[in-house]
């Protein structure tokens, strides 16, 4: 990877007026107009948008344990290709990231990859089983400095365990990221419960199973005065609850996935498991409510829930298929398509929802910083005028389970810089 | 006809009437004691059953054999399928065997759709029941039975649909593939369908179906030309869909007293197997108004018609040169 000095010419910082940006010694060294190369490698941005490096609060890197679907190296390459400079690696690996040893292993693998920073997420409970708290303090005190804890994939459904976790992590400014899914209401659930599930005869995953947990958890967070983060919020009702909690001044944040901003349960009529995901694709009304909530800030950020699966786990009947879809390499395009091109969010808003706020929620140092002199050069250059069909054959991820294969989406990450080193140049991984 | 029969919703009114008419024609041939037609000689029909259903399997088997097709029964029990072989690998095996049609019964909703659209096989796919999704040949045989009983005439109602007939479907709608296919097909044929069940057993979203939903069986019975009683599994009680078997039977079961509220011409249907004492009493099940046995016989005719129309390439068995009845040897 190049550690040379770079001069980006004519970039629109956060969508503003074109400017030149010099990157040297891992930082943003100079911003101005008419800057001369002085030996720097020149990148003609020509009106492309310069954003702070994207930060993902919700990534499944699969290592250790499921290296057939993704590794830290392939996952971070995918992240860089998608414009990310930091990702939070979810804890549902094999073994589960519920000890200082496992989170340090993932953290070290991230360091070695060099493509983006990997911040491990620690499990809330041992083995994600919801019964006994994992050693949250030990994970925080480890080299990985874990601050985000989640049993993602499973809901911390026991109200007492959830309360204790919320209280306990206050000691080190941690946050519990809840996968909100009432387990009894979702036994055998295969898709959103509604008109389509009734016709298709697939087990329903009702909105209320998400909303009931979110309602309980915002009340718990208020009661113990702690920080709660809601993973992949997917329903209009969930938006209402979070909006209400925020109006009370409670410390609640929420994320939405790109796919929940675009896709609906109508796609399940194909019975193609590429659309099988948890929480499930919802209705058009939910999609519109989520976009609006992301625009007005009720939803704080976009998180990919990048969930790689090997081909055979999707090349089968719906009921037998794994849940989850890729996200890192298409997230920014989906956000441009659903939020920017619709006028709901400008590029400064994109920087806020995909970098500033997720970094703040994760208390991630050096990321989600303004593009200004002296800041770490974690940067993403995106060409918003690009139009092209998604082709998973070109993905850096080890897996191919994208729901956008062949779909035309706008925008393309042309360059990504991690502390001044280019990880992506001219759309190609370095 | 299309190449596959996956969902009753894929059938137009004319498709459905053609199938019923073809079945009527084929049934008449069978009545003339000519047991076998040479129509599908040399064609291979595979019965691929991932779920036990002897009744449905032997019905398809009899239908295929009466059309002189070669039949391969591939059951999940005791085969590689139960050892974790995927639907895809099984499909590729069947394709290599040269299956012209695959009749599939599967515990997952959508498995036949997947089989038909994934490019794994080239032959026709017939859905013999998938999960809690659909069971289109059951709906067709029910419509066939209804047309004979309610529209009737010497020709069994050939060329006609079920316009204006009122059909009530009672029981576990939520988990019933028979109900889903029935609603699609019966309404396509012009019937007015009412679903009756405790609210726990009506799917969220069924309000958008082209039918009425009622929780009161007694109120609906006098307005019904046919009442279709669905099997209700006793295990549903454990999941709190209803409090007790007794209460279910009392509120939603059909007994002699309730049957008396039906119009004189109205019939009682049941796809089988019956849970006597649960959704239907012995008195009703054994009465002349109950068509359960007739439905089984009609099932073979309907499945013959479906296989015939999918595999023979003929647009119609009626009106065009009919299948030539010839005697043939039993070859199995
Ligand atoms: Zn999750």
XYZ file of C-alpha atoms and ligand atoms in Angstrom:
763
model
C 0.000 0.000 0.000
C 1.141 3.454 -0.847
C 2.203 5.677 2.017
C 3.128 8.493 -0.332
C 1.712 11.930 -0.148
C -1.488 12.408 -2.141
C -3.087 15.494 -3.550
C -6.786 15.166 -4.278
C -7.752 17.930 -6.679
C -11.238 19.314 -7.099
C -13.031 17.192 -4.512
C -16.322 18.383 -3.060
C -15.830 17.902 0.681
C -19.140 16.598 2.076
C -20.696 17.805 -1.171
C -19.458 21.400 -0.814
C -17.479 23.547 -3.260
C -14.526 21.873 -5.040
C -11.257 22.055 -3.137
C -7.827 20.449 -3.145
C -6.855 18.223 -0.250
C -3.312 17.210 0.552
C -2.746 14.014 2.500
C 0.619 13.569 4.193
C 1.939 11.657 7.176
C -1.421 9.974 7.649
C -3.291 13.195 8.163
C -5.126 15.840 6.222
C -2.205 18.230 5.753
C -3.661 21.065 3.703
C -6.981 22.128 2.210
C -7.221 24.888 -0.360
C -7.505 25.713 -4.031
C -4.784 25.597 -6.647
C -2.496 23.488 -4.458
C 0.619 22.271 -6.252
C 1.683 18.615 -6.177
C 5.126 19.148 -4.646
C 5.891 15.513 -5.298
C 2.513 14.201 -4.176
C 0.611 11.668 -6.257
C -2.224 13.632 -7.837
C -5.780 12.339 -7.879
C -8.097 14.309 -10.143
C -11.378 14.111 -8.236
C -13.179 16.265 -10.757
C -16.193 17.007 -8.593
C -16.369 13.688 -6.791
C -17.558 13.750 -3.192
C -15.021 13.491 -0.391
C -16.388 11.920 2.785
C -14.861 10.890 6.073
C -14.070 7.164 5.946
C -17.256 5.203 6.535
C -17.779 3.400 9.839
C -19.919 0.281 10.127
C -21.416 -0.574 13.492
C -22.598 -3.994 12.380
C -20.405 -6.344 10.329
C -20.152 -10.112 10.381
C -16.577 -11.002 9.470
C -17.169 -14.694 10.314
C -13.624 -15.332 11.513
C -12.948 -17.349 13.605
C -15.068 -20.331 12.650
C -16.740 -19.694 9.315
C -13.805 -18.824 7.113
C -15.634 -20.515 4.226
C -17.920 -17.483 4.060
C -15.592 -14.624 5.068
C -12.334 -13.913 6.841
C -11.144 -10.772 8.539
C -8.928 -10.178 5.506
C -11.616 -10.674 2.823
C -14.192 -8.830 4.910
C -11.961 -5.820 5.469
C -11.066 -5.771 1.773
C -14.796 -5.684 1.050
C -15.136 -2.898 3.604
C -12.396 -0.823 1.997
C -13.928 -1.381 -1.431
C -17.191 -0.038 -0.022
C -15.508 3.077 1.370
C -15.208 1.929 4.991
C -12.216 2.647 7.197
C -13.584 0.982 10.328
C -15.976 -1.861 11.018
C -17.391 -3.364 14.175
C -17.033 -7.139 14.000
C -20.027 -8.926 15.490
C -19.537 -11.480 18.202
C -21.418 -14.471 16.770
C -18.308 -16.305 15.604
C -17.162 -19.836 16.486
C -16.004 -19.600 19.199
C -18.214 -16.729 20.248
C -16.386 -13.474 20.990
C -17.319 -13.616 24.655
C -13.819 -13.549 26.171
C -10.851 -11.205 26.074
C -8.934 -13.892 24.157
C -11.331 -14.072 21.224
C -11.839 -10.306 20.876
C -8.077 -9.783 20.956
C -7.654 -12.420 18.249
C -10.141 -10.640 15.986
C -8.603 -7.272 16.786
C -5.127 -8.587 15.902
C -6.357 -10.098 12.632
C -7.768 -6.690 11.783
C -4.440 -5.020 12.436
C -2.719 -7.539 10.190
C -5.197 -7.072 7.360
C -4.360 -3.412 6.991
C -7.467 -2.656 4.942
C -9.594 -1.109 7.661
C -9.733 -0.898 11.407
C -11.567 -3.760 13.037
C -13.231 -2.995 16.334
C -14.495 -6.243 17.870
C -17.930 -6.308 19.463
C -18.131 -8.421 22.587
C -20.959 -10.793 23.401
C -23.303 -9.672 26.182
C -23.796 -13.191 27.496
C -21.674 -16.323 27.447
C -22.195 -18.177 24.175
C -24.916 -15.668 23.184
C -27.205 -17.810 25.295
C -28.805 -14.978 27.214
C -28.235 -16.645 30.570
C -25.034 -15.373 32.153
C -23.114 -12.157 31.518
C -19.844 -12.582 29.664
C -16.772 -10.897 31.160
C -17.638 -7.517 29.709
C -15.023 -5.711 31.795
C -12.244 -8.055 30.698
C -13.148 -7.488 27.051
C -13.117 -3.760 27.614
C -9.767 -3.904 29.407
C -8.225 -6.075 26.676
C -6.130 -4.783 23.806
C -9.350 -4.703 21.769
C -10.880 -2.063 24.135
C -14.411 -3.311 23.531
C -17.149 -0.756 24.130
C -19.997 -2.183 22.081
C -21.594 -5.367 23.349
C -24.159 -7.408 21.473
C -25.613 -10.900 21.304
C -26.560 -10.077 17.707
C -28.378 -12.894 15.979
C -29.977 -13.549 19.322
C -31.988 -11.153 21.425
C -31.129 -10.566 25.056
C -34.731 -11.390 25.883
C -34.460 -11.845 29.651
C -35.384 -8.460 31.080
C -33.172 -8.865 34.126
C -30.086 -9.845 32.133
C -30.707 -6.894 29.809
C -31.082 -4.531 32.729
C -27.879 -5.780 34.353
C -25.915 -5.519 31.102
C -27.105 -1.949 30.545
C -26.119 -1.030 34.079
C -22.819 -2.885 34.132
C -21.316 -1.321 30.994
C -21.790 2.182 32.416
C -18.553 1.622 34.328
C -16.578 1.899 31.077
C -18.925 3.946 28.904
C -20.091 0.859 27.033
C -23.242 0.414 25.027
C -25.473 -2.624 24.597
C -26.543 -3.136 20.989
C -29.761 -5.095 21.006
C -30.984 -7.429 18.285
C -34.645 -6.849 19.092
C -36.575 -10.045 18.509
C -39.029 -11.454 21.011
C -38.183 -15.150 20.696
C -41.574 -16.707 21.432
C -43.318 -14.453 18.913
C -40.843 -15.471 16.225
C -40.667 -19.250 16.591
C -40.497 -20.689 13.085
C -40.471 -17.186 11.604
C -39.435 -17.055 7.950
C -40.492 -13.609 6.729
C -42.416 -10.485 7.675
C -45.877 -11.392 8.925
C -48.481 -9.760 6.739
C -50.258 -9.989 3.438
C -47.390 -11.717 1.646
C -46.637 -14.286 4.344
C -50.325 -15.173 4.482
C -50.268 -15.980 0.784
C -46.908 -17.711 0.691
C -47.577 -19.841 3.739
C -44.289 -18.869 5.348
C -44.047 -18.459 9.114
C -44.601 -14.848 10.110
C -42.081 -12.562 11.893
C -44.434 -9.906 13.245
C -43.381 -6.281 13.631
C -44.593 -6.415 17.213
C -41.851 -8.925 18.080
C -39.285 -6.200 17.349
C -41.283 -3.309 18.747
C -42.133 -5.004 22.042
C -38.435 -5.535 22.833
C -37.482 -2.011 21.775
C -40.228 -0.562 23.935
C -39.074 -2.584 26.914
C -35.417 -1.747 26.352
C -35.819 2.008 25.992
C -37.691 1.958 29.293
C -34.950 -0.117 30.890
C -32.250 2.191 29.530
C -34.125 5.159 30.944
C -34.579 3.457 34.300
C -30.892 2.661 34.752
C -29.725 5.746 32.859
C -27.522 3.865 30.449
C -26.775 3.761 26.753
C -28.849 1.538 24.466
C -28.309 0.989 20.764
C -30.937 -0.720 18.612
C -29.560 -2.884 15.824
C -31.159 -2.982 12.370
C -34.427 -1.318 13.203
C -36.921 -2.456 10.574
C -40.481 -1.295 11.231
C -42.446 1.944 11.240
C -43.592 1.132 14.769
C -39.998 0.821 15.981
C -39.314 4.280 14.577
C -42.192 5.700 16.619
C -40.867 4.152 19.823
C -37.323 5.416 19.272
C -38.664 8.863 18.386
C -40.604 8.901 21.629
C -37.605 7.705 23.668
C -35.415 10.413 22.162
C -38.058 13.042 22.884
C -37.688 12.074 26.533
C -33.969 12.732 26.310
C -33.063 9.090 26.866
C -29.746 7.794 25.632
C -31.028 5.634 22.814
C -29.526 5.277 19.351
C -30.590 3.184 16.396
C -29.314 1.891 13.097
C -30.971 0.840 9.847
C -29.531 -1.448 7.175
C -29.297 -0.427 3.527
C -31.559 -3.316 2.524
C -34.336 -2.196 4.842
C -34.153 1.210 3.128
C -34.788 -0.310 -0.286
C -36.235 -3.813 -0.399
C -39.670 -5.092 0.634
C -41.247 -8.433 1.431
C -42.837 -8.497 -2.030
C -39.469 -9.887 -3.211
C -40.049 -13.019 -1.143
C -42.698 -14.081 -3.657
C -39.769 -15.456 -5.678
C -38.919 -17.779 -2.764
C -35.305 -16.901 -3.592
C -33.366 -17.174 -0.305
C -31.108 -14.288 -1.298
C -33.947 -12.195 0.174
C -34.011 -14.140 3.433
C -32.667 -11.942 6.199
C -33.226 -11.246 9.873
C -35.013 -9.006 10.694
C -36.981 -9.730 7.543
C -37.707 -7.390 4.673
C -40.817 -5.424 5.614
C -43.448 -3.465 3.698
C -43.252 -0.363 1.527
C -44.751 1.686 4.372
C -41.971 0.529 6.686
C -39.319 1.378 4.095
C -40.684 4.897 3.747
C -40.853 5.382 7.528
C -37.246 4.221 7.886
C -36.014 6.619 5.202
C -37.829 9.487 6.846
C -36.447 8.544 10.271
C -32.904 8.353 8.928
C -33.392 11.742 7.309
C -34.692 13.429 10.462
C -32.080 11.771 12.667
C -34.438 9.559 14.664
C -32.366 6.736 13.252
C -28.757 7.691 13.891
C -26.909 5.668 11.339
C -26.748 3.166 8.546
C -25.180 -0.161 9.499
C -24.718 -2.885 6.949
C -25.376 -6.114 8.894
C -23.026 -7.530 6.234
C -23.716 -11.251 6.573
C -21.762 -13.468 4.190
C -22.947 -17.003 3.516
C -21.489 -19.710 1.283
C -23.314 -20.467 -1.959
C -24.829 -23.753 -0.779
C -26.532 -22.040 2.155
C -28.539 -19.927 -0.298
C -28.824 -22.319 -3.267
C -31.641 -24.284 -1.694
C -35.255 -24.082 -0.614
C -36.310 -21.052 1.460
C -36.849 -22.936 4.696
C -33.392 -24.519 4.596
C -31.537 -21.329 3.694
C -29.403 -19.182 6.000
C -30.505 -15.650 6.919
C -28.483 -12.623 5.900
C -27.128 -10.679 2.961
C -23.931 -8.901 1.969
C -23.816 -5.170 2.531
C -20.384 -3.571 2.702
C -19.744 -3.164 -1.014
C -23.174 -1.790 -1.901
C -24.144 0.231 1.181
C -23.100 3.650 -0.053
C -24.780 3.105 -3.425
C -28.019 2.072 -1.754
C -27.880 5.095 0.535
C -27.244 7.407 -2.419
C -30.130 5.797 -4.294
C -32.645 5.857 -1.432
C -31.606 8.985 0.477
C -29.501 11.341 -1.638
C -31.052 10.937 -5.061
C -34.490 11.235 -3.430
C -33.517 14.527 -1.785
C -33.940 13.193 1.761
C -30.295 13.627 2.725
C -27.387 15.664 1.382
C -23.792 14.415 1.400
C -23.098 16.082 4.720
C -26.000 14.035 6.014
C -24.486 10.896 4.551
C -21.194 11.685 6.301
C -23.114 12.115 9.528
C -25.152 8.885 9.264
C -22.392 6.682 7.874
C -19.325 8.018 9.665
C -19.707 10.666 12.400
C -22.555 9.115 14.330
C -21.586 5.432 14.139
C -18.052 6.352 15.251
C -19.498 8.364 18.128
C -21.795 5.518 19.210
C -18.848 3.109 19.144
C -16.589 5.706 20.861
C -14.128 4.978 18.101
C -11.046 7.193 18.219
C -9.670 8.577 14.965
C -12.771 7.822 12.912
C -15.824 9.856 12.121
C -13.772 13.029 12.231
C -14.369 16.167 10.153
C -12.429 16.499 6.914
C -10.144 19.263 8.146
C -6.470 19.959 8.557
C -4.771 17.918 11.243
C -7.375 15.161 11.303
C -6.459 11.545 10.541
C -6.713 10.950 6.801
C -9.495 8.361 6.932
C -11.261 9.370 3.761
C -13.535 8.094 1.024
C -13.903 9.557 -2.432
C -17.122 8.690 -4.195
C -18.219 9.316 -7.756
C -21.962 9.994 -7.503
C -22.453 10.223 -11.262
C -21.532 6.599 -11.809
C -24.332 4.239 -12.877
C -23.829 0.518 -13.182
C -25.285 -2.875 -12.498
C -24.112 -4.671 -9.376
C -21.903 -7.609 -10.283
C -21.062 -9.867 -7.362
C -18.311 -11.530 -9.400
C -16.280 -8.375 -8.760
C -16.843 -8.377 -5.001
C -13.901 -8.566 -2.640
C -16.014 -10.486 -0.170
C -15.548 -14.240 -0.155
C -19.333 -14.647 -0.484
C -21.792 -13.677 -3.193
C -25.140 -13.449 -1.425
C -26.131 -9.972 -2.546
C -29.785 -9.135 -3.161
C -28.732 -6.511 -5.732
C -27.105 -8.756 -8.342
C -27.768 -7.162 -11.740
C -29.605 -4.208 -10.234
C -28.533 -0.760 -11.400
C -27.380 1.404 -8.501
C -25.735 4.824 -8.523
C -22.397 5.852 -7.131
C -19.014 4.213 -6.837
C -16.205 4.424 -4.316
C -13.110 5.406 -6.298
C -10.618 5.907 -3.452
C -10.394 4.976 0.200
C -7.645 6.147 2.530
C -6.835 4.595 5.894
C -4.630 6.974 7.883
C -3.289 8.385 4.658
C -2.595 5.069 2.952
C -4.708 4.282 -0.083
C -6.617 1.021 0.335
C -8.613 1.675 -2.828
C -7.271 3.552 -5.865
C -9.334 4.203 -9.010
C -11.955 1.744 -7.798
C -9.466 -1.046 -7.221
C -8.141 -2.467 -3.983
C -4.502 -1.586 -3.472
C -51.539 -24.909 -19.673
C -48.240 -23.726 -18.341
C -45.307 -26.074 -17.920
C -45.715 -26.451 -14.158
C -48.531 -26.564 -11.644
C -47.212 -24.784 -8.566
C -50.041 -22.596 -7.345
C -53.774 -22.532 -7.924
C -53.302 -18.776 -8.332
C -51.498 -19.430 -11.626
C -54.636 -20.919 -13.188
C -57.066 -18.797 -15.174
C -60.740 -19.610 -15.156
C -60.348 -21.259 -18.563
C -57.301 -23.270 -17.443
C -59.237 -24.550 -14.460
C -62.350 -25.427 -16.442
C -60.168 -27.222 -18.993
C -58.620 -29.335 -16.245
C -62.037 -30.174 -14.786
C -63.424 -31.018 -18.230
C -60.405 -33.176 -19.026
C -60.801 -34.976 -15.720
C -64.480 -35.571 -16.514
C -63.520 -37.050 -19.865
C -60.854 -39.267 -18.336
C -63.188 -40.382 -15.555
C -65.722 -41.478 -18.139
C -63.071 -43.514 -19.885
C -62.265 -45.180 -16.591
C -65.942 -45.877 -16.025
C -65.985 -47.816 -19.261
C -63.601 -50.199 -17.467
C -60.726 -49.349 -19.718
C -58.155 -48.953 -17.025
C -55.246 -47.633 -18.995
C -54.628 -45.094 -21.702
C -51.394 -45.138 -23.705
C -51.097 -41.359 -23.644
C -47.943 -41.045 -21.571
C -46.219 -44.255 -22.594
C -42.450 -43.826 -22.389
C -42.727 -40.777 -20.120
C -41.342 -40.852 -16.608
C -43.142 -39.354 -13.638
C -41.255 -39.119 -10.344
C -43.106 -38.875 -7.076
C -40.661 -36.984 -4.857
C -42.015 -37.051 -1.326
C -40.119 -35.301 1.442
C -43.100 -35.685 3.708
C -45.162 -38.776 4.381
C -48.434 -38.792 2.545
C -49.403 -42.207 1.336
C -52.821 -40.994 0.223
C -51.537 -38.303 -2.089
C -48.673 -40.404 -3.385
C -50.810 -43.393 -4.384
C -53.322 -41.058 -5.992
C -50.614 -39.547 -8.222
C -49.161 -42.995 -8.798
C -52.496 -44.416 -9.911
C -53.070 -41.403 -12.159
C -49.685 -41.719 -13.856
C -50.031 -45.458 -14.327
C -53.485 -45.177 -15.859
C -51.849 -42.932 -18.443
C -49.148 -45.600 -18.978
C -46.319 -43.437 -17.631
C -43.364 -45.012 -15.866
C -43.501 -44.100 -12.209
C -40.577 -43.745 -9.843
C -41.331 -43.219 -6.194
C -38.621 -41.305 -4.399
C -39.346 -41.010 -0.725
C -37.366 -39.040 1.790
C -37.693 -41.823 4.295
C -34.708 -44.169 4.227
C -33.085 -42.425 1.293
C -30.182 -40.059 0.910
C -32.660 -37.221 1.310
C -33.074 -37.958 4.997
C -29.291 -38.074 5.324
C -29.058 -34.404 4.458
C -28.862 -34.495 0.674
C -30.133 -31.192 -0.578
C -33.189 -30.636 -2.721
C -30.807 -29.433 -5.409
C -28.742 -32.630 -5.481
C -31.878 -34.740 -5.464
C -33.221 -32.689 -8.363
C -30.015 -33.143 -10.348
C -30.283 -36.914 -9.793
C -33.847 -36.955 -11.067
C -32.844 -34.867 -14.046
C -30.138 -37.405 -14.876
C -32.786 -40.145 -14.732
C -34.784 -38.284 -17.359
C -37.813 -37.316 -15.297
C -40.472 -35.730 -17.508
C -42.457 -34.624 -14.497
C -41.643 -34.362 -10.825
C -44.536 -34.520 -8.403
C -43.179 -32.984 -5.232
C -44.455 -32.959 -1.679
C -42.270 -30.919 0.653
C -42.409 -29.629 4.211
C -41.068 -26.192 3.171
C -43.385 -23.656 1.587
C -41.992 -22.667 -1.798
C -39.878 -25.783 -2.418
C -41.806 -26.709 -5.635
C -41.516 -23.104 -6.846
C -37.782 -23.245 -6.201
C -37.505 -26.579 -7.997
C -39.347 -25.210 -11.017
C -37.487 -21.898 -11.277
C -33.921 -22.665 -10.204
C -32.856 -24.389 -13.417
C -32.045 -27.609 -11.573
C -34.415 -29.674 -13.719
C -35.973 -29.418 -17.158
C -39.213 -31.330 -16.638
C -42.575 -30.223 -15.352
C -43.088 -29.711 -11.650
C -46.374 -30.543 -9.972
C -46.911 -29.295 -6.459
C -48.370 -32.097 -4.343
C -48.408 -29.929 -1.231
C -45.715 -27.576 0.092
C -45.513 -26.619 3.728
C -48.369 -24.341 4.626
C -48.479 -22.842 1.148
C -50.530 -24.684 -1.485
C -51.949 -27.980 -2.625
C -53.394 -27.150 -6.035
C -54.498 -30.646 -7.113
C -56.502 -30.936 -3.898
C -58.264 -27.682 -4.755
C -58.916 -28.963 -8.278
C -60.388 -32.232 -7.077
C -62.527 -30.320 -4.595
C -63.768 -28.054 -7.374
C -64.413 -31.104 -9.525
C -66.435 -32.725 -6.740
C -68.358 -29.490 -6.160
C -69.146 -29.073 -9.839
C -70.506 -32.601 -10.079
C -72.618 -32.188 -6.944
C -73.798 -28.612 -7.263
C -73.785 -27.865 -11.003
C -74.109 -31.426 -12.155
C -76.251 -32.627 -14.983
C -75.598 -35.801 -16.914
C -72.223 -34.504 -18.102
C -71.013 -33.451 -14.638
C -71.185 -29.780 -15.581
C -68.674 -29.853 -18.431
C -67.695 -26.406 -19.648
C -69.161 -24.695 -16.611
C -67.664 -23.085 -13.530
C -68.902 -22.587 -9.967
C -70.384 -19.109 -10.400
C -72.491 -18.071 -7.434
C -71.920 -21.217 -5.389
C -71.191 -20.505 -1.742
C -68.381 -22.553 -0.230
C -67.421 -22.398 3.433
C -63.989 -23.618 4.529
C -63.744 -24.375 8.237
C -60.744 -25.068 10.435
C -57.021 -24.445 10.645
C -56.733 -21.894 7.837
C -53.370 -20.632 9.127
C -51.552 -23.897 8.518
C -53.666 -25.152 5.613
C -52.340 -25.438 2.095
C -55.749 -26.806 1.105
C -57.403 -23.572 2.199
C -54.917 -21.348 0.353
C -55.280 -23.248 -2.908
C -59.022 -23.512 -2.376
C -59.521 -19.775 -1.968
C -57.555 -19.065 -5.162
C -59.203 -21.703 -7.314
C -62.784 -21.515 -6.079
C -62.901 -17.743 -6.448
C -61.308 -18.003 -9.900
C -64.182 -20.323 -10.763
C -66.721 -17.779 -9.534
C -67.599 -19.290 -6.164
C -68.077 -17.157 -3.057
C -65.785 -18.419 -0.333
C -66.122 -17.893 3.401
C -63.431 -18.969 5.834
C -64.485 -19.927 9.342
C -61.987 -20.457 12.145
C -61.082 -19.221 15.585
C -59.193 -15.928 15.053
C -55.955 -17.589 16.175
C -56.065 -19.841 13.129
C -56.715 -17.112 10.548
C -53.462 -15.712 9.089
C -52.643 -12.052 9.672
C -53.075 -10.632 6.187
C -55.993 -12.881 5.189
C -58.166 -9.787 5.226
C -56.800 -9.096 1.759
C -57.876 -12.458 0.372
C -60.811 -12.481 -2.058
C -63.122 -14.096 0.477
C -65.057 -13.487 3.657
C -63.777 -14.427 7.105
C -66.142 -15.359 9.914
C -65.686 -16.646 13.452
C -69.264 -17.905 13.702
C -69.931 -21.250 12.047
C -73.620 -21.391 12.951
C -74.287 -18.081 11.232
C -72.600 -19.180 8.008
C -74.013 -22.697 7.660
C -77.512 -21.749 6.404
C -75.878 -19.734 3.601
C -73.548 -22.497 2.439
C -73.876 -24.749 -0.592
C -70.843 -26.681 0.574
C -68.907 -26.857 3.806
C -65.325 -28.017 3.681
C -64.013 -29.227 7.010
C -60.239 -29.066 7.393
C -58.262 -31.435 9.529
C -57.235 -29.806 12.799
C -54.204 -31.287 14.461
C -54.617 -31.876 18.148
C -51.054 -30.564 18.746
C -52.210 -27.044 17.885
C -53.728 -26.990 21.359
C -50.228 -27.070 22.887
C -49.362 -23.864 21.042
C -52.472 -22.225 22.534
C -54.346 -21.836 19.255
C -57.419 -23.035 21.170
C -57.955 -24.034 24.787
C -59.094 -27.647 24.503
C -60.200 -30.175 21.906
C -63.652 -30.162 23.439
C -63.982 -26.428 23.072
C -62.761 -26.567 19.491
C -65.221 -29.296 18.593
C -68.036 -27.422 20.319
C -67.437 -24.144 18.514
C -66.049 -25.214 15.144
C -66.761 -28.933 14.749
C -69.533 -30.189 12.476
C -72.041 -32.493 14.098
C -75.515 -33.675 13.076
C -77.239 -30.779 14.791
C -75.153 -28.238 12.911
C -75.441 -30.114 9.633
C -79.209 -29.743 9.919
C -78.754 -25.954 9.639
C -77.368 -26.374 6.142
C -79.659 -26.185 3.084
C -80.916 -29.593 1.915
C -78.767 -29.628 -1.195
C -75.563 -28.641 0.619
C -72.667 -31.059 0.877
C -69.954 -31.686 3.430
C -66.402 -32.087 2.169
C -63.215 -33.218 3.852
C -59.767 -33.571 2.270
C -58.876 -36.352 4.708
C -57.583 -37.862 6.808
C -60.424 -37.028 9.173
C -60.064 -36.399 12.875
C -63.388 -37.870 13.908
C -64.653 -36.267 17.073
C -62.561 -33.179 16.486
C -63.637 -31.247 13.395
C -66.284 -33.737 12.293
C -68.466 -36.292 14.051
C -68.916 -39.853 12.807
C -72.568 -39.091 12.133
C -71.618 -36.402 9.614
C -68.613 -38.222 8.183
C -70.703 -41.291 7.382
C -73.723 -39.422 6.064
C -74.757 -39.281 2.410
C -73.946 -35.597 2.334
C -70.266 -36.186 3.017
C -68.219 -36.442 -0.159
C -64.915 -37.570 1.399
C -64.761 -40.919 -0.394
C -65.893 -39.404 -3.683
C -63.125 -36.804 -3.355
C -60.527 -39.564 -3.192
C -61.834 -41.143 -6.412
C -62.028 -37.769 -8.109
C -58.458 -37.084 -7.053
C -57.165 -39.730 -9.447
C -59.128 -38.257 -12.370
C -57.896 -34.750 -11.622
C -54.273 -35.849 -11.329
C -54.610 -37.763 -14.609
C -55.903 -34.592 -16.218
C -53.065 -32.487 -14.829
C -50.348 -34.916 -15.923
C -52.048 -35.334 -19.284
C -52.250 -31.607 -19.942
C -48.722 -30.902 -18.726
C -47.015 -33.770 -20.505
C -48.962 -34.685 -23.614
C -48.503 -31.288 -25.214
C -52.184 -31.280 -26.098
C -54.008 -28.024 -25.619
C -57.187 -29.842 -24.836
C -58.413 -33.349 -24.266
C -61.933 -32.250 -24.929
C -63.057 -30.979 -28.299
C -59.897 -32.139 -30.013
C -59.458 -35.843 -30.750
C -59.960 -37.359 -27.356
C -57.420 -39.749 -25.895
C -57.964 -42.946 -27.788
C -59.140 -45.544 -25.350
C -57.195 -48.710 -25.980
C -56.745 -51.700 -23.814
C -53.279 -52.230 -22.578
C -51.498 -54.745 -20.465
C -50.634 -54.123 -16.896
C -46.899 -53.897 -17.047
C -45.680 -53.424 -13.508
Zn -29.024 -8.968 14.167
